[in-house]
Short mmCIF file of C-alpha atoms and ligand atoms in Angstrom, two decimals:
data_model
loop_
_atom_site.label_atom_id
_atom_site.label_comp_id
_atom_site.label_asym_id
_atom_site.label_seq_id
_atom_site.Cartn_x
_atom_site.Cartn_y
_atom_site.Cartn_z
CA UNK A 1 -75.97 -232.15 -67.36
CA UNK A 2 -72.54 -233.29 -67.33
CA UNK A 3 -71.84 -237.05 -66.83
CA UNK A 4 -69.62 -237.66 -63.03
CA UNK A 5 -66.49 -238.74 -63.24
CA UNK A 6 -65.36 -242.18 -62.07
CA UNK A 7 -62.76 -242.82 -59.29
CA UNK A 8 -60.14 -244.69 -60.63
CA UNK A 9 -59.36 -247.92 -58.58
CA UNK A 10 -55.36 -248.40 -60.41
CA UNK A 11 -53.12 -247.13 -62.49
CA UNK A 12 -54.89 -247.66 -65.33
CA UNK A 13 -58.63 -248.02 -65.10
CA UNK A 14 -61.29 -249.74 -62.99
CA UNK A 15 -60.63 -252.71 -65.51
CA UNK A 16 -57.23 -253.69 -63.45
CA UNK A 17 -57.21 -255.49 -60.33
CA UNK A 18 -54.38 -255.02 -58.86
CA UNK A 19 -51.80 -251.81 -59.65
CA UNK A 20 -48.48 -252.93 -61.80
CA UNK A 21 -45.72 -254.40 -59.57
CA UNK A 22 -43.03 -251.89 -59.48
CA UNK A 23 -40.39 -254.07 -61.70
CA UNK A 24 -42.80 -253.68 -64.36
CA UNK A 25 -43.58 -250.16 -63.87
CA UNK A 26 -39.36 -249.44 -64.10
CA UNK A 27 -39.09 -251.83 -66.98
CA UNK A 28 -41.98 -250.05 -68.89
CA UNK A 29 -41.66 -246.67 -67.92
CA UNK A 30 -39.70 -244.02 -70.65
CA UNK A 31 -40.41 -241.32 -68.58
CA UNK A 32 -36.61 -241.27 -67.62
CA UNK A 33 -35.34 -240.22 -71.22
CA UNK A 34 -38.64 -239.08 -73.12
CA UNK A 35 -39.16 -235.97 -70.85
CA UNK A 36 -36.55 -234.35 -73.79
CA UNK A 37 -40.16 -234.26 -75.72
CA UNK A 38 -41.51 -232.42 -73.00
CA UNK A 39 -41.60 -228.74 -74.85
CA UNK A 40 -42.74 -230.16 -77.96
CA UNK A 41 -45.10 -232.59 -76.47
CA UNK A 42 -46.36 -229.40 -75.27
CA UNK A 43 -46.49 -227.48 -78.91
CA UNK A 44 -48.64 -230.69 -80.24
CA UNK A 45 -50.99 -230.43 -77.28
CA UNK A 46 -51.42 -227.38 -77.92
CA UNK A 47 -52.17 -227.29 -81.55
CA UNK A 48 -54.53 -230.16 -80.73
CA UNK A 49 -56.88 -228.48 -78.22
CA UNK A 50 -57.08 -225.17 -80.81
CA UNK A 51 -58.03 -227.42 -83.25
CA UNK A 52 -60.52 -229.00 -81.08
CA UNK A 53 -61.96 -225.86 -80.08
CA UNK A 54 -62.35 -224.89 -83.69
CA UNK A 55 -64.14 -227.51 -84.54
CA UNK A 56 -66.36 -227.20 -81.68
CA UNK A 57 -65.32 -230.48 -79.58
CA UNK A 58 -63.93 -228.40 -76.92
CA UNK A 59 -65.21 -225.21 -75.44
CA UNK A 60 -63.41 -221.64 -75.11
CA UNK A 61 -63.51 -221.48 -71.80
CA UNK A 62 -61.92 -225.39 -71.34
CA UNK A 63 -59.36 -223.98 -74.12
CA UNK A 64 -58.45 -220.75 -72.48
CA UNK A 65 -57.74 -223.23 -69.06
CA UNK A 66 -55.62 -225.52 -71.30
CA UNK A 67 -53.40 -222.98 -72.64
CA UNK A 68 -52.73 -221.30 -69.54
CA UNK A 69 -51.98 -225.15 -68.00
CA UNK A 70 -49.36 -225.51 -70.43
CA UNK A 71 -48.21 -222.60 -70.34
CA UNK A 72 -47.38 -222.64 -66.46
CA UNK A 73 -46.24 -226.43 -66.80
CA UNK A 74 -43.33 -225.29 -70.08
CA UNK A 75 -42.33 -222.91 -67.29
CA UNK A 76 -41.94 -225.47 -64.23
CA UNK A 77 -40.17 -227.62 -66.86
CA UNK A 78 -37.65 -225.27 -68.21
CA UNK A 79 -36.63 -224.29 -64.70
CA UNK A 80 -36.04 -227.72 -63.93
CA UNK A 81 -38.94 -227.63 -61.37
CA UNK A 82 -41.38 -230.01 -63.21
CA UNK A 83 -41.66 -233.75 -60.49
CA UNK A 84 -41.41 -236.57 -63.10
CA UNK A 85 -43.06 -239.51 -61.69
CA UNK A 86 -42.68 -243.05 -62.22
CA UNK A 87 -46.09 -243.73 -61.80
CA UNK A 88 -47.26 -241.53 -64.98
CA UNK A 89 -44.85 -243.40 -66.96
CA UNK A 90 -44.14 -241.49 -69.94
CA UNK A 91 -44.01 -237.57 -70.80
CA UNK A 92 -47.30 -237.55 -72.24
CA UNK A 93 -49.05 -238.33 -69.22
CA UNK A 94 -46.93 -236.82 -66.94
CA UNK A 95 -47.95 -233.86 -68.93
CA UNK A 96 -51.30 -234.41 -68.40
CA UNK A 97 -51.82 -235.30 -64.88
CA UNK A 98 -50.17 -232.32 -64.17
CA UNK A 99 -52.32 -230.58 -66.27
CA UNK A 100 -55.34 -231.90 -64.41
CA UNK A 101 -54.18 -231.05 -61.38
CA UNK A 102 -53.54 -227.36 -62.60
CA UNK A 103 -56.67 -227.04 -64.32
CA UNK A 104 -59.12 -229.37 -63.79
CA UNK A 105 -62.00 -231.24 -66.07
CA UNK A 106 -60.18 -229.30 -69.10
CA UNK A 107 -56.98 -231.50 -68.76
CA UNK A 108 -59.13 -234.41 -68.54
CA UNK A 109 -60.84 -233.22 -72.02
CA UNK A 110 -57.32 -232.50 -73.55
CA UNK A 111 -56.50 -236.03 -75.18
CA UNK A 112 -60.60 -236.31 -76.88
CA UNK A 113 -59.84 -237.39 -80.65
CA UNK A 114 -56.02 -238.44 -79.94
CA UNK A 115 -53.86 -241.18 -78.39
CA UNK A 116 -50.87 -241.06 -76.95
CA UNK A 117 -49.48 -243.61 -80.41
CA UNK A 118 -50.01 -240.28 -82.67
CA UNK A 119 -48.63 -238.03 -80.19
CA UNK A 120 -45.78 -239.41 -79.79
CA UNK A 121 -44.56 -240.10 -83.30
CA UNK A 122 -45.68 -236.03 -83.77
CA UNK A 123 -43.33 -235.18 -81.17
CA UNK A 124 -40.59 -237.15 -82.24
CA UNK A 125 -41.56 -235.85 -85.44
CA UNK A 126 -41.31 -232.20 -84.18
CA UNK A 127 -38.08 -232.84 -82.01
CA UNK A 128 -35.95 -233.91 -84.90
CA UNK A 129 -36.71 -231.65 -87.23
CA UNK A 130 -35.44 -228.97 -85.15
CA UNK A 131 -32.62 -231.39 -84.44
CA UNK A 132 -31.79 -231.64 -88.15
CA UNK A 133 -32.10 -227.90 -88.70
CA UNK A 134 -29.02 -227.66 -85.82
CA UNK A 135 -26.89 -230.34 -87.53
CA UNK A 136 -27.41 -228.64 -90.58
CA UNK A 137 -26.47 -225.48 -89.52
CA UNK A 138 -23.08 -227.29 -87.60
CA UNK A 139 -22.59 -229.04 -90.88
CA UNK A 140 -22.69 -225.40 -92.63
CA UNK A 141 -20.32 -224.18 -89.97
CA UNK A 142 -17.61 -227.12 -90.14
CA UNK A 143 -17.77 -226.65 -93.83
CA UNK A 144 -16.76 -222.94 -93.25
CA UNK A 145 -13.95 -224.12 -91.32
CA UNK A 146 -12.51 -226.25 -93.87
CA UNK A 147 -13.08 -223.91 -96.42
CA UNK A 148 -11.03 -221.05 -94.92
CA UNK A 149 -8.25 -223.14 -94.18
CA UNK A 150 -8.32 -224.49 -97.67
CA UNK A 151 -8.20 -221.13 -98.99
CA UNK A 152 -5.14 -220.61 -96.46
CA UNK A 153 -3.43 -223.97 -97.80
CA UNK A 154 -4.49 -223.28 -101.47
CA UNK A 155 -0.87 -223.44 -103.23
CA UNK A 156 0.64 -225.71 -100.05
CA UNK A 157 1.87 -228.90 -101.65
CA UNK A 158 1.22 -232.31 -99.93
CA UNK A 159 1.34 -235.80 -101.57
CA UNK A 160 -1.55 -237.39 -102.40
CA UNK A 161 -2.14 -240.63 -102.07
CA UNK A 162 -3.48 -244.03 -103.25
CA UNK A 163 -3.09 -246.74 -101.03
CA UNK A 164 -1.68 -244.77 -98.77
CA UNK A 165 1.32 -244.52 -100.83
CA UNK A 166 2.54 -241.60 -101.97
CA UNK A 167 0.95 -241.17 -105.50
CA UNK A 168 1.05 -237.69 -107.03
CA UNK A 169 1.62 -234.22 -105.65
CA UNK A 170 -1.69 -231.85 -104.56
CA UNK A 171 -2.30 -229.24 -102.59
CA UNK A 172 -3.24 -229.37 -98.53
CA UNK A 173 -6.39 -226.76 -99.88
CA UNK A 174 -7.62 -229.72 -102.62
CA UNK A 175 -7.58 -232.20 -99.89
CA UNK A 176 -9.91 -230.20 -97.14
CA UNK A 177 -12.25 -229.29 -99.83
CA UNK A 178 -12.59 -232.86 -100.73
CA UNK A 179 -14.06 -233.36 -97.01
CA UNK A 180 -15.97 -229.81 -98.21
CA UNK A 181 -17.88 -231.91 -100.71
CA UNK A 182 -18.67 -234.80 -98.26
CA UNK A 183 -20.15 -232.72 -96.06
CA UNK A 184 -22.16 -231.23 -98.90
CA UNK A 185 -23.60 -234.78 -99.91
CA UNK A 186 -24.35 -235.35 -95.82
CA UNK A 187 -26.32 -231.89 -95.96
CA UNK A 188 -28.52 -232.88 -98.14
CA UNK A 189 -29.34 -236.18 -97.07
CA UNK A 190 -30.06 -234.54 -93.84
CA UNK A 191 -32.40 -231.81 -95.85
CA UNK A 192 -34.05 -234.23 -97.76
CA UNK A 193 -34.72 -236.84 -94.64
CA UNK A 194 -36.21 -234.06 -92.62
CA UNK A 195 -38.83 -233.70 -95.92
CA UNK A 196 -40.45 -237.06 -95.19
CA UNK A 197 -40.00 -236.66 -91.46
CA UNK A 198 -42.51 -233.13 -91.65
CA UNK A 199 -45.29 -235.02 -92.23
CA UNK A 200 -48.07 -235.16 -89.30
CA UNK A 201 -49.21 -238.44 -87.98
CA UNK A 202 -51.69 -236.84 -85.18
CA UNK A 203 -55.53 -237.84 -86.15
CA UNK A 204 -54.27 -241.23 -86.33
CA UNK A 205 -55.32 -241.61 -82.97
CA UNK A 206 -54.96 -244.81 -81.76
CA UNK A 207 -54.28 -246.46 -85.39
CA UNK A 208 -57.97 -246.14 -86.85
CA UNK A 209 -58.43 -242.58 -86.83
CA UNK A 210 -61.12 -240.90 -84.55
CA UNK A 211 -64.84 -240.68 -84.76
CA UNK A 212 -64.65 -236.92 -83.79
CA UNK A 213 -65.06 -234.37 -86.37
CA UNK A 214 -61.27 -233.58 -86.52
CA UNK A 215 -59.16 -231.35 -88.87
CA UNK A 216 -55.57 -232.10 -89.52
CA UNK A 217 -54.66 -229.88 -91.43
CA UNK A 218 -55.01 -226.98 -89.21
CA UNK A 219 -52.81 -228.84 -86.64
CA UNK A 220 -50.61 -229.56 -90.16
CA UNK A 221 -50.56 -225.78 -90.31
CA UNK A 222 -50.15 -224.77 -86.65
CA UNK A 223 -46.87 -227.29 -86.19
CA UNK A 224 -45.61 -226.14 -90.02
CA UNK A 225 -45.80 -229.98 -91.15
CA UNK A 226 -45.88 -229.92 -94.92
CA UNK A 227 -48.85 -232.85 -95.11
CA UNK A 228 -51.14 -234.53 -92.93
CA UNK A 229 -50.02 -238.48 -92.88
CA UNK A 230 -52.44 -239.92 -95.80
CA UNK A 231 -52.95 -243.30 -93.28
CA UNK A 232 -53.74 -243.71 -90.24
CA UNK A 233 -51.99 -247.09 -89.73
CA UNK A 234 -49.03 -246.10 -91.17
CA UNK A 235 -48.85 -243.19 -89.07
CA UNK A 236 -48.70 -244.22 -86.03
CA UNK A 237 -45.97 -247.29 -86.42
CA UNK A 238 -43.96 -245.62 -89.07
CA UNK A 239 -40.20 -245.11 -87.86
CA UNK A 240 -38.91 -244.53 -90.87
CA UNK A 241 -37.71 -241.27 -90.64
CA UNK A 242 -36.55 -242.24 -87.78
CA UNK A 243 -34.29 -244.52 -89.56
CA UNK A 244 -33.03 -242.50 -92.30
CA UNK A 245 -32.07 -239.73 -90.15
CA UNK A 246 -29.49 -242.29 -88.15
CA UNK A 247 -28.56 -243.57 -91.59
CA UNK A 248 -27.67 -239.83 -92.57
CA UNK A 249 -26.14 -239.36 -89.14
CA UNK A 250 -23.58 -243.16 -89.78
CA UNK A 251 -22.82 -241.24 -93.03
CA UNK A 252 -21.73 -237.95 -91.71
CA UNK A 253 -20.06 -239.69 -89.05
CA UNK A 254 -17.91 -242.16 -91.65
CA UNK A 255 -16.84 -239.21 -93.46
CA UNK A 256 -15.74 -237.61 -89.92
CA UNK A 257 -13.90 -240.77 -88.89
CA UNK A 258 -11.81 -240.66 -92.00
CA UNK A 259 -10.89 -237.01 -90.99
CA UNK A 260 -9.69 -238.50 -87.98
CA UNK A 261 -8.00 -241.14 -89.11
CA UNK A 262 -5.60 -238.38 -91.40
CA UNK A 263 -5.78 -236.04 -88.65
CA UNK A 264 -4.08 -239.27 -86.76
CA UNK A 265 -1.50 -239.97 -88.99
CA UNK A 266 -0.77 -236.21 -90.25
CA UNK A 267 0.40 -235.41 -86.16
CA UNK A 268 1.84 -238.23 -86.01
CA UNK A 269 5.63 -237.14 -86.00
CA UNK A 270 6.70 -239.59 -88.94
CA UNK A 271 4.66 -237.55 -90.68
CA UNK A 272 4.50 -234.02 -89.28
CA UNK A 273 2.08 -232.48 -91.51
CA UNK A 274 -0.54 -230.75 -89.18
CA UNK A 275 -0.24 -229.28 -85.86
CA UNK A 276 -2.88 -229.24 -83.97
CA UNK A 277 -3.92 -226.83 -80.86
CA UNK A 278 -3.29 -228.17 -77.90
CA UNK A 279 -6.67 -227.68 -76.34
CA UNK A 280 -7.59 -230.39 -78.19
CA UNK A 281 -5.11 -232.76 -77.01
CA UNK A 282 -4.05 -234.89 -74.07
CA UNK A 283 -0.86 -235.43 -72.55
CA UNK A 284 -0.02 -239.51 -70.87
CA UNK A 285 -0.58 -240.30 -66.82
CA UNK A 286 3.21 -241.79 -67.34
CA UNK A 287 4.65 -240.67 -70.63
CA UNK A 288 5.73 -237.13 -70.31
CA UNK A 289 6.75 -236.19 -73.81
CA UNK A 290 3.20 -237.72 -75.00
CA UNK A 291 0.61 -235.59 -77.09
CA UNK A 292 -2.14 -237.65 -77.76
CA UNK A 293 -4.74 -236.61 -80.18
CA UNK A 294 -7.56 -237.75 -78.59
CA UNK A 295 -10.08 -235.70 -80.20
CA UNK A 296 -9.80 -237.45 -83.32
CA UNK A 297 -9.09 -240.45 -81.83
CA UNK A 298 -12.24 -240.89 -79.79
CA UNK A 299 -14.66 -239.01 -82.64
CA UNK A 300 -13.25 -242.15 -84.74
CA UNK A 301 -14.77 -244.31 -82.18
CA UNK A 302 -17.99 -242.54 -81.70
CA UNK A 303 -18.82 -243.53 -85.05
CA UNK A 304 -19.50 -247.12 -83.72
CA UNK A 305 -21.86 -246.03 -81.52
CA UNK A 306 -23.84 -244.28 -84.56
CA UNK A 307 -23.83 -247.45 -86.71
CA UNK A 308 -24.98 -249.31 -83.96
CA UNK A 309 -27.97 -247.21 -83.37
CA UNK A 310 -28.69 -247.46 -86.73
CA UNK A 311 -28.71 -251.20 -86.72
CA UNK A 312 -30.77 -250.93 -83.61
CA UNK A 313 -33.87 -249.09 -85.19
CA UNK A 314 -33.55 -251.25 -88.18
CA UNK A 315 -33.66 -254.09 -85.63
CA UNK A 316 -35.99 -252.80 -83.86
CA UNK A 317 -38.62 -252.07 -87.09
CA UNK A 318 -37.71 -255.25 -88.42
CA UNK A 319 -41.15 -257.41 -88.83
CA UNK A 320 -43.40 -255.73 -86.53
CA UNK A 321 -47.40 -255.99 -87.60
CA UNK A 322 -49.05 -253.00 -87.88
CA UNK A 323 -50.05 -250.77 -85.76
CA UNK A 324 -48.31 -249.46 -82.88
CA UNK A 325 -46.17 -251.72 -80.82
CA UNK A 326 -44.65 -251.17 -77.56
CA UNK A 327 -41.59 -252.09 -79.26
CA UNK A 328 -41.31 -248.42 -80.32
CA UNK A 329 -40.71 -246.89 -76.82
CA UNK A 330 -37.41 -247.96 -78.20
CA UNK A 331 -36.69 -245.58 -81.06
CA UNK A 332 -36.12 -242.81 -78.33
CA UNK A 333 -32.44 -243.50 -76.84
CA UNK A 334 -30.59 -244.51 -80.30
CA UNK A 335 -32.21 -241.21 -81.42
CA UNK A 336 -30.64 -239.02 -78.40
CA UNK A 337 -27.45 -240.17 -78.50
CA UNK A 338 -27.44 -240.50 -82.28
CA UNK A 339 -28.34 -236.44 -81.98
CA UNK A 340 -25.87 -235.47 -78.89
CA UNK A 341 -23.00 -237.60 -80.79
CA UNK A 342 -23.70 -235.80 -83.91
CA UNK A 343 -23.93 -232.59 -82.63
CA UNK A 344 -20.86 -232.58 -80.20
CA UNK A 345 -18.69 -234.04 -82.54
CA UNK A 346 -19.56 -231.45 -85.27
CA UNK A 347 -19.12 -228.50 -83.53
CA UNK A 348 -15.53 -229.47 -81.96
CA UNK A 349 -14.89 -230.44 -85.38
CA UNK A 350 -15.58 -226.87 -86.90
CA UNK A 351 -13.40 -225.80 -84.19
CA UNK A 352 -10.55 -228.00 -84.34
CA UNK A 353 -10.63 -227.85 -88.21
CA UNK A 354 -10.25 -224.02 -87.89
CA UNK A 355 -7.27 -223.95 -85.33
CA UNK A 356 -5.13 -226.42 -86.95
CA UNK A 357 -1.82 -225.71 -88.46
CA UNK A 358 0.26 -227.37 -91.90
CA UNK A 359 3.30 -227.87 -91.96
CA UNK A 360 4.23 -227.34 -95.04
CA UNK A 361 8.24 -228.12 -94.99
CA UNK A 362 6.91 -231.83 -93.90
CA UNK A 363 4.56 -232.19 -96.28
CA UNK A 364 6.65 -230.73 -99.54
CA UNK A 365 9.27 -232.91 -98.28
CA UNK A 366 7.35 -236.03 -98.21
CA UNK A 367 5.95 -235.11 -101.46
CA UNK A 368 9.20 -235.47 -103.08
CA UNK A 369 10.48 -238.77 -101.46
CA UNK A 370 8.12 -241.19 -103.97
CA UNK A 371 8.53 -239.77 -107.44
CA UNK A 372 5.32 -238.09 -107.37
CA UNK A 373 5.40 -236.64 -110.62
CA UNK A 374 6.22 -239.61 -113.04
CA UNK A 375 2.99 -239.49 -114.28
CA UNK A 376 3.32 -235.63 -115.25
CA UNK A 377 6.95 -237.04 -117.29
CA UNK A 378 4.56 -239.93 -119.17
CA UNK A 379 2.57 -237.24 -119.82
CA UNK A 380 4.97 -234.70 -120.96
CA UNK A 381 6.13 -237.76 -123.43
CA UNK A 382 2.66 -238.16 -124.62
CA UNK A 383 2.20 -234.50 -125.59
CA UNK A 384 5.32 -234.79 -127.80
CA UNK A 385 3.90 -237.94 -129.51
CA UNK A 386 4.66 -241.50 -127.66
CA UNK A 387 1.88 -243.74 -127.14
CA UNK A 388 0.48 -243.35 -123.59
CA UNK A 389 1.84 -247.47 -122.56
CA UNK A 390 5.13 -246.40 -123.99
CA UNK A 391 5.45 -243.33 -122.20
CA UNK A 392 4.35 -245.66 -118.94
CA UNK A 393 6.83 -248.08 -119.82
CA UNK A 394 9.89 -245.19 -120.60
CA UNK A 395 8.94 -243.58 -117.64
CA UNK A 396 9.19 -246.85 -115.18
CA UNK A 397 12.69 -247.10 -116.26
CA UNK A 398 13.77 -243.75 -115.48
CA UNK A 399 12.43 -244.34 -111.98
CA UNK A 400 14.17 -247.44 -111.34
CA UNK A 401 17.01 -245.77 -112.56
CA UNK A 402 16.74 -243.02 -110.29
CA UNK A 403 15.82 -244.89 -107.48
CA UNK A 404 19.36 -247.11 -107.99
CA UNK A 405 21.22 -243.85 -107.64
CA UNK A 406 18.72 -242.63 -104.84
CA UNK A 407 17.62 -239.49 -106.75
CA UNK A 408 14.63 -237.49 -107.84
CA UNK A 409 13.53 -237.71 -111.10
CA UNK A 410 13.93 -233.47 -110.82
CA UNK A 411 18.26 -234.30 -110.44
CA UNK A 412 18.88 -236.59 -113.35
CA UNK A 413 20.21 -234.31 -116.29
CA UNK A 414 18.94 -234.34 -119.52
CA UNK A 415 21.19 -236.79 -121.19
CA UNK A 416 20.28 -239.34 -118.31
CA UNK A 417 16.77 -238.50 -119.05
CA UNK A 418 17.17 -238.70 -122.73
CA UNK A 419 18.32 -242.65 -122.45
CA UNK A 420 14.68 -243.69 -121.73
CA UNK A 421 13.13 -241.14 -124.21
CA UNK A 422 14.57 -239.24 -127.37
CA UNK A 423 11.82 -237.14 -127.09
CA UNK A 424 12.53 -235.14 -123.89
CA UNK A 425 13.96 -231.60 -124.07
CA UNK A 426 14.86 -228.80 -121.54
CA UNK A 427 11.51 -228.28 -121.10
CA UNK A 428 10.75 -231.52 -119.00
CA UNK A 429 12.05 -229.93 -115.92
CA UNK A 430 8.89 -227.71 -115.47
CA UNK A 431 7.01 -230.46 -115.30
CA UNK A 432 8.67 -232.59 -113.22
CA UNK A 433 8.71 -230.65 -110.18
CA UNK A 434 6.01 -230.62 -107.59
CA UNK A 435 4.37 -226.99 -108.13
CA UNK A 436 4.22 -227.35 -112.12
CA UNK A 437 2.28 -230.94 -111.50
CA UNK A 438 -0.04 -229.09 -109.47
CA UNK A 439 -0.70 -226.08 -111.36
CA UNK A 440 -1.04 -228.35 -114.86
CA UNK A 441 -4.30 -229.62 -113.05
CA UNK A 442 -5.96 -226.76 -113.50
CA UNK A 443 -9.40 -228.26 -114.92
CA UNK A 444 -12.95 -228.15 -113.19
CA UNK A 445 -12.35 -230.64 -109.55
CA UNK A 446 -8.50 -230.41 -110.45
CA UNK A 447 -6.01 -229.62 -107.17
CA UNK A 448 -4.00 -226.38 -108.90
CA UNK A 449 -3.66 -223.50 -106.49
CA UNK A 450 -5.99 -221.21 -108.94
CA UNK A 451 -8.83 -224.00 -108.98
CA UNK A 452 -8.87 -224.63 -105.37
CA UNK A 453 -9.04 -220.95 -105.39
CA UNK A 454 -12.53 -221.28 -107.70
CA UNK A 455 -13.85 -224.66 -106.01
CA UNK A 456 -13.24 -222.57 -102.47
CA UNK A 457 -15.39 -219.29 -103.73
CA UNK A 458 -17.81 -221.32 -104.97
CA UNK A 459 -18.10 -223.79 -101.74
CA UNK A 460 -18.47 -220.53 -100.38
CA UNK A 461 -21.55 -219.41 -102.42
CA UNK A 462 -23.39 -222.45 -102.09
CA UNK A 463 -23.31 -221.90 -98.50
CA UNK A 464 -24.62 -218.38 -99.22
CA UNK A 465 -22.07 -216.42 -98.12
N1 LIG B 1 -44.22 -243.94 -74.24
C1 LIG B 1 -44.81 -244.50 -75.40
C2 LIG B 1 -43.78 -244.57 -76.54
O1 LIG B 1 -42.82 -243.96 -76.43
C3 LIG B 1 -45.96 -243.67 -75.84
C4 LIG B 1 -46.99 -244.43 -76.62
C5 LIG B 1 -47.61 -245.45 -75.73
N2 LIG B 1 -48.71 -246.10 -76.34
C6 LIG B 1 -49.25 -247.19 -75.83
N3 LIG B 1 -50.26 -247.69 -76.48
N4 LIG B 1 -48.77 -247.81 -74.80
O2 LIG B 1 -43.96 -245.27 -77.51
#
């Protein structure tokens, strides 16, 4: 015969006296922001009573009543008819009082050989990596954006910088597929982060294990985690994936902000180089010629917000004793809005990247205002002999000459040329101007119009398409 259940007299168990005050019951409660587990708090649960079942812990019929519990309760949550309570305080038990009340005894039997330490770090576990998949994918798609437009810009001549001074000419495609290859880097972290997140902590129950005859590794299988968590301790207080992925996230979103800090100056008029759609711009409550670009602008700022959530978890990791802590409960919001942040700024990013137009008059003209191509003349004197620091040293001359009479190196004739070098001929002139500079470049990672053309097709590959 089957043992009666006890009335509960609080909350908790018979073992309290008196039910939490309702301060406490706020301030502990996560049921506010964890019911975004809720669907896979619901695959793990589920995955957990089959393997129960199978290993003969749980009965068919108790199994059968889970399932269909579950089942119902995904539905009430996805149409937004689920009642959260305070009193359950978290989505696991929410869950499962709601299950009992569906279903009975069965709910009741649903968390033998688990506790709610293991199932929660599965579901974060779960969430994320189907997070990380999405950001991936956004990643792949911003990536596609820059890549068309580099292939648009491929021969459209910009200059390049170095401390933000103009340095030496390149083309508007080199520079987006530079942000191509960021992008590529972020991927990866992002793939190879989501490795050591697929691991599965459940079995850990509490942090010692369980003294039920559990398998893992068909819950392992039924959630598609690559391993079972090798101990039990470890699994249960380990945020470390947790961690990386925000890490990953403060990367992608550096390499974003400096997007939007050359997005910022490129529309800035004194500048001109890029237009960009106005959807993504704002206009002033009292300036009426104003377009702001805000986009960029307040992506650039977001990027705080990401660091700081990293710093948080690390924080928030930082010296705790094993096993499970309470302080944990407080992996969940930096995670969220580390997610939303990443994901909303990505995909208005693939769009803005792919609406935006150069200006190339602005740009080729800027180009030639800071005698971009002396190096390509040092060069040029190098190939007919001089010593590299006496080409340097030739070649400084002829710009401070040129500067004195406020012209390009491009106007000065030959003769004029010829004071600072012997060695020049007619030939100099198709190097000095700013489409030969680019198109000398033409090695592997170099910024001529044919290699951007090659670094673009291949970009393109590695995406697979
Ligand atoms: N809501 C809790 C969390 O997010 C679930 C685990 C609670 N475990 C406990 N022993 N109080 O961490």
């Amino acid at each position: 015969m089957a043992a009666k259940s006890p009335k509960k007299s609080s909350t908790w168990s018979g073992r309290f006296a008196e039910p939490v005050s309702e301060t406490v019951k706020r301030y502990t409660a996560s049921v506010g922001f964890d019911q975004r587990l809720a669907q896979h708090d619901i695959r793990g649960s589920l995955a957990h009573a089959r393997m129960l079942k199978t290993c003969g812990i749980l009965t068919g019929v108790d199994l059968k009543k889970i399932e269909k519990g579950l089942s119902a309760i995904s539905n009430e949550i996805a149409a937004g008819k689920f009642i959260w309570s305070l009193d359950a305080e978290d989505v696991h038990l929410n869950i499962e009082r709601r299950l009992t009340a569906l279903v009975g005894d069965a709910g009741k039997r649903l968390h033998t050989g688990r506790s709610r330490n293991d199932q929660v770090a599965t579901d974060i576990r779960l969430w994320l990596r189907d997070e990380t998949d999405a950001i991936i994918a956004l990643l792949a798609a911003l990536q596609k954006s820059l890549i068309a437009q580099a292939e648009r810009y491929a021969a459209t001549i910009m200059p390049g910088f170095t401390h933000l001074q103009v340095a030496q000419p390149v083309t508007f495609g080199h520079h987006l597929l530079a942000y191509v290859e960021m992008f590529e880097r972020d991927h990866t972290r992002f793939a190879d982060c989501r490795k050591r997140a697929n691991v599965l902590p459940l079995g850990a129950a509490a942090l010692a294990g369980t003294s039920f005859p559990i398998r893992r590794e068909l819950v392992a299988k039924e959630l598609g985690f690559d391993a079972v968590a090798a101990n039990s301790l470890d699994a249960v207080s380990d945020r470390d994936f947790a961690i990386e992925f925000c890490a990953a996230s403060s990367i992608t979103m550096v390499h974003l902000s400096r997007l939007c800090e050359e997005l910022v100056l490129w529309v800035n008029p004194r500048f001109g180089f890029v237009t960009l759609p106005d959807r993504f711009c704002t206009g002033s409550s009292i300036m009426p010629q104003k377009k702001n670009p805000d986009v960029p602008e307040l992506a650039r700022g977001k990027s705080g917000r990401v660091f700081g959530h990293l710093m948080g978890l690390l924080t928030l990791m930082k010296a705790q004793p094993l096993a499970y802590n309470k302080d944990n409960q407080e992996d969940k919001e930096p995670l969220f809005d580390t997610v939303d942040t990443l994901r909303d700024t990505l995909a208005i990013f693939a769009e803005l990247v792919a609406g935006l137009t150069a200006n190339a008059g602005a740009m080729r003209s800027a180009a030639l205002e800071g005698y971009a191509t002396a190096t390509d003349l040092a060069d040029y004197l190098v190939k007919k002999g001089l010593p590299f620091r006496d080409a340097h040293e030739a070649v400084a001359r002829a710009v401070k000459f040129a500067e004195k009479a406020k012209r390009d190196l491009s106007d000065l004739s030959l003769a004029e040329l010829r004071q600072f070098a012997s060695g020049i001929g007619k030939d100099v002139f198709a190097v000095l101007t700013l489409e030969g500079s680019a198109a000398a470049r033409k090695h592997t990672g170099g910024t001529a119009p044919a290699q951007v053309r090659a670094a673009a097709r291949a970009a393109r590959k590695r995406l697979g398409r």
